[in-house]
């Protein structure tokens, strides 16, 4: 009832790392990495699970994000913002997928 009255303030999201090169980076994410709004110093959340997405050809992180001003998290807010995931002290740009990506049938 509280969430219905105040709105969703924490979301479980899928982040696709745009700038992570799995062939060149010596450290891979494995969960527990901080998630930042691009350019911000305070974490907006943490990853819980990470893996290389072979069908996407990129590293994928799943985790929770909160609005920095404790406001409601809308789909529009999540899609218009850019995020970064800190892996071993280096930040990598990421975008959010609200829904599972469509996979093409290659057979």
Coordinates of N, CA and C in Angstrom, one line a residue:
X1 N 0.8 -1.2 0.0 CA 0.0 0.0 0.0 C 0.9 1.3 0.0
X2 N 2.0 1.2 0.7 CA 2.9 2.3 0.8 C 3.4 2.6 -0.7
X3 N 3.8 1.5 -1.3 CA 4.4 1.7 -2.7 C 3.3 2.2 -3.6
X4 N 2.1 1.8 -3.5 CA 1.0 2.3 -4.3 C 0.8 3.8 -4.0
X5 N 0.9 4.2 -2.8 CA 0.6 5.6 -2.4 C 1.8 6.5 -2.8
X6 N 3.1 6.0 -2.6 CA 4.2 6.9 -2.9 C 4.9 6.6 -4.2
X7 N 4.6 5.5 -4.9 CA 5.2 5.2 -6.1 C 6.4 4.3 -5.9
X8 N 6.9 3.8 -7.0 CA 8.1 2.9 -7.0 C 9.3 3.7 -6.9
X9 N 10.1 3.5 -5.8 CA 11.3 4.3 -5.6 C 12.6 3.5 -5.8
X10 N 12.4 2.2 -6.0 CA 13.6 1.3 -6.2 C 13.2 0.3 -7.3
X11 N 14.0 0.1 -8.3 CA 13.7 -0.8 -9.4 C 14.8 -1.8 -9.7
X12 N 14.4 -3.0 -10.0 CA 15.3 -4.0 -10.5 C 15.5 -3.9 -12.0
X13 N 16.7 -3.6 -12.5 CA 16.9 -3.3 -13.9 C 18.0 -4.1 -14.5
X14 N 18.0 -4.2 -15.8 CA 19.1 -4.8 -16.6 C 19.9 -3.7 -17.2
X15 N 21.2 -3.7 -17.0 CA 22.1 -2.7 -17.6 C 23.0 -3.4 -18.6
X16 N 23.1 -2.9 -19.8 CA 24.0 -3.4 -20.8 C 25.2 -2.5 -20.9
X17 N 26.3 -3.0 -20.6 CA 27.5 -2.2 -20.6 C 27.9 -1.9 -22.1
X18 N 27.9 -0.6 -22.4 CA 28.2 -0.1 -23.8 C 29.7 -0.1 -24.1
X19 N 30.5 0.2 -23.1 CA 31.9 0.5 -23.4 C 32.9 -0.6 -22.8
X20 N 32.3 -1.7 -22.3 CA 33.2 -2.7 -21.7 C 33.6 -3.7 -22.8
X21 N 34.9 -3.9 -23.0 CA 35.5 -4.8 -23.9 C 36.0 -6.0 -23.2
X22 N 35.2 -7.1 -23.3 CA 35.5 -8.3 -22.5 C 36.9 -8.9 -22.9
X23 N 37.4 -8.6 -24.1 CA 38.7 -9.2 -24.5 C 39.8 -8.4 -24.0
X24 N 39.6 -7.1 -23.6 CA 40.7 -6.3 -23.2 C 40.7 -5.9 -21.7
X25 N 39.6 -6.0 -21.0 CA 39.5 -5.6 -19.6 C 40.0 -6.8 -18.7
X26 N 40.9 -6.5 -17.8 CA 41.5 -7.5 -16.9 C 40.5 -7.9 -15.8
X27 N 39.6 -7.1 -15.5 CA 38.7 -7.3 -14.4 C 37.3 -7.3 -14.9
X28 N 36.5 -8.4 -14.7 CA 35.1 -8.5 -15.1 C 34.2 -8.2 -13.8
X29 N 33.0 -7.7 -14.1 CA 32.1 -7.6 -12.9 C 31.6 -8.9 -12.5
X30 N 31.3 -9.0 -11.2 CA 30.7 -10.3 -10.7 C 29.7 -10.1 -9.6
X31 N 29.2 -8.9 -9.5 CA 28.1 -8.6 -8.6 C 28.6 -7.7 -7.4
X32 N 27.8 -6.8 -7.0 CA 28.2 -5.9 -5.9 C 28.9 -4.6 -6.4
X33 N 28.9 -4.4 -7.7 CA 29.5 -3.1 -8.2 C 28.5 -2.0 -8.1
X34 N 29.0 -0.8 -7.7 CA 28.1 0.3 -7.6 C 27.7 0.8 -9.0
X35 N 26.4 1.3 -9.1 CA 25.8 1.8 -10.3 C 25.7 3.3 -10.0
X36 N 26.1 4.2 -11.0 CA 26.0 5.6 -10.8 C 25.2 6.2 -12.0
X37 N 24.5 7.3 -11.7 CA 24.1 8.1 -12.8 C 25.3 8.7 -13.4
X38 N 25.3 8.8 -14.7 CA 26.5 9.3 -15.4 C 27.0 10.7 -14.8
X39 N 28.3 10.7 -14.4 CA 28.8 12.0 -13.9 C 28.6 12.2 -12.4
X40 N 27.8 11.4 -11.8 CA 27.5 11.6 -10.3 C 28.5 10.9 -9.5
X41 N 28.7 11.4 -8.2 CA 29.6 10.8 -7.3 C 28.9 9.8 -6.3
X42 N 27.6 9.9 -6.1 CA 26.9 9.1 -5.2 C 26.3 7.9 -5.9
X43 N 26.5 6.7 -5.5 CA 25.9 5.6 -6.2 C 24.3 5.6 -6.2
X44 N 23.7 5.2 -7.3 CA 22.3 5.2 -7.4 C 21.8 3.7 -7.1
X45 N 22.7 2.8 -7.0 CA 22.4 1.4 -6.8 C 23.6 0.5 -6.8
X46 N 23.3 -0.8 -6.8 CA 24.3 -1.8 -6.8 C 23.9 -3.0 -7.8
X47 N 24.9 -3.6 -8.4 CA 24.6 -4.8 -9.2 C 24.4 -6.0 -8.3
X48 N 23.6 -6.9 -8.7 CA 23.5 -8.1 -7.9 C 24.0 -9.3 -8.7
X49 N 23.9 -9.3 -10.0 CA 24.3 -10.4 -10.8 C 24.9 -9.8 -12.1
X50 N 25.9 -10.5 -12.6 CA 26.5 -10.0 -13.9 C 26.9 -11.3 -14.7
X51 N 26.9 -11.1 -16.0 CA 27.3 -12.2 -16.9 C 27.6 -11.6 -18.3
X52 N 28.3 -12.3 -19.1 CA 28.4 -11.9 -20.5 C 27.2 -12.4 -21.3
X53 N 26.5 -11.6 -22.0 CA 25.4 -11.9 -22.8 C 25.8 -12.3 -24.2
X54 N 25.9 -13.5 -24.5 CA 26.4 -14.0 -25.8 C 25.5 -13.5 -26.9
X55 N 24.2 -13.5 -26.7 CA 23.3 -13.1 -27.8 C 23.4 -11.6 -28.0
X56 N 23.7 -10.9 -27.0 CA 23.9 -9.4 -27.1 C 25.3 -9.0 -27.5
X57 N 26.2 -9.9 -27.2 CA 27.6 -9.6 -27.5 C 28.2 -8.5 -26.5
X58 N 27.6 -8.5 -25.3 CA 28.1 -7.5 -24.3 C 27.9 -8.0 -22.9
X59 N 28.6 -7.4 -22.0 CA 28.4 -7.7 -20.6 C 27.1 -7.1 -20.1
X60 N 26.4 -7.9 -19.3 CA 25.1 -7.5 -18.8 C 25.1 -7.5 -17.3
X61 N 24.6 -6.5 -16.6 CA 24.5 -6.4 -15.2 C 23.1 -6.3 -14.8
X62 N 22.7 -6.9 -13.7 CA 21.4 -6.8 -13.2 C 21.5 -6.2 -11.7
X63 N 20.7 -5.3 -11.4 CA 20.8 -4.7 -10.0 C 19.6 -3.8 -9.7
X64 N 19.7 -3.2 -8.6 CA 18.7 -2.3 -8.1 C 19.2 -0.8 -8.2
X65 N 18.2 0.1 -8.6 CA 18.5 1.5 -8.7 C 17.5 2.3 -7.9
X66 N 17.9 3.3 -7.3 CA 17.0 4.2 -6.6 C 17.2 5.6 -7.2
X67 N 16.1 6.4 -7.1 CA 16.2 7.8 -7.6 C 17.0 8.6 -6.6
X68 N 17.9 9.4 -7.0 CA 18.8 10.1 -6.1 C 18.0 11.1 -5.2
X69 N 16.9 11.6 -5.6 CA 16.1 12.5 -4.8 C 14.9 11.8 -4.2
X70 N 15.0 10.5 -4.1 CA 13.9 9.7 -3.5 C 12.6 9.9 -4.1
X71 N 12.6 10.2 -5.4 CA 11.3 10.3 -6.1 C 10.9 9.0 -6.8
X72 N 9.8 9.0 -7.4 CA 9.3 7.8 -8.1 C 10.2 7.6 -9.3
X73 N 10.5 6.3 -9.5 CA 11.2 5.9 -10.7 C 10.3 5.5 -11.8
X74 N 10.2 6.3 -12.9 CA 9.3 6.0 -14.0 C 10.2 5.4 -15.1
X75 N 9.5 4.8 -16.0 CA 10.2 4.2 -17.2 C 10.9 5.3 -18.0
X76 N 10.2 6.5 -18.1 CA 10.8 7.6 -18.9 C 12.1 8.1 -18.2
X77 N 12.1 8.2 -16.9 CA 13.3 8.6 -16.2 C 14.5 7.6 -16.4
X78 N 14.2 6.3 -16.3 CA 15.2 5.3 -16.5 C 15.8 5.3 -17.9
X79 N 14.9 5.5 -18.9 CA 15.3 5.5 -20.3 C 16.1 6.7 -20.8
X80 N 15.8 7.9 -20.1 CA 16.4 9.1 -20.5 C 17.8 9.3 -19.9
X81 N 18.1 8.6 -18.8 CA 19.3 8.8 -18.1 C 20.4 7.8 -18.6
X82 N 21.6 8.2 -18.5 CA 22.8 7.4 -18.8 C 23.3 6.9 -17.4
X83 N 23.8 5.7 -17.4 CA 24.3 5.1 -16.2 C 25.8 4.6 -16.4
X84 N 26.5 4.4 -15.3 CA 27.8 3.9 -15.3 C 27.9 2.8 -14.2
X85 N 28.7 1.8 -14.5 CA 28.9 0.7 -13.5 C 30.4 0.8 -13.2
X86 N 30.8 0.8 -11.9 CA 32.2 0.9 -11.5 C 32.7 -0.5 -11.3
X87 N 33.7 -0.9 -12.2 CA 34.3 -2.2 -12.1 C 35.7 -2.0 -11.8
X88 N 36.1 -2.4 -10.6 CA 37.6 -2.3 -10.2 C 38.1 -0.8 -10.3
X89 N 37.2 0.1 -10.0 CA 37.7 1.5 -9.9 C 37.6 2.3 -11.3
X90 N 37.1 1.6 -12.3 CA 36.9 2.2 -13.6 C 35.4 2.1 -14.0
X91 N 34.9 3.3 -14.4 CA 33.5 3.3 -14.8 C 33.2 3.0 -16.2
X92 N 32.2 2.3 -16.5 CA 31.8 1.9 -17.8 C 30.4 2.3 -18.1
X93 N 30.2 3.0 -19.2 CA 28.9 3.5 -19.6 C 27.9 2.3 -19.8
X94 N 26.6 2.5 -19.5 CA 25.6 1.5 -19.6 C 24.3 2.1 -19.9
X95 N 23.4 1.3 -20.6 CA 22.0 1.7 -20.8 C 21.1 0.7 -20.2
X96 N 19.9 1.0 -19.9 CA 18.9 0.1 -19.3 C 18.0 -0.5 -20.3
X97 N 17.8 -1.8 -20.2 CA 16.8 -2.5 -20.9 C 15.6 -2.7 -20.0
X98 N 14.5 -2.1 -20.3 CA 13.3 -2.4 -19.4 C 12.7 -3.7 -19.6
X99 N 12.8 -4.2 -20.9 CA 12.3 -5.5 -21.2 C 13.4 -6.4 -21.9
X100 N 13.2 -7.7 -21.8 CA 14.2 -8.5 -22.4 C 14.3 -8.2 -23.9
X101 N 15.5 -8.1 -24.4 CA 15.7 -7.8 -25.8 C 15.2 -8.9 -26.7
X102 N 14.7 -8.5 -27.9 CA 14.2 -9.5 -28.8 C 15.4 -10.2 -29.4
X103 N 15.3 -11.5 -29.4 CA 16.4 -12.3 -30.0 C 15.9 -12.9 -31.3
X104 N 16.8 -12.8 -32.3 CA 16.4 -13.3 -33.6 C 16.7 -14.8 -33.7
X105 N 15.9 -15.5 -34.5 CA 16.1 -16.9 -34.7 C 17.1 -17.1 -35.8
X106 N 18.2 -17.7 -35.5 CA 19.3 -17.9 -36.5 C 19.3 -19.2 -37.2
X107 N 18.3 -20.0 -36.9 CA 18.3 -21.4 -37.4 C 17.7 -21.4 -38.8

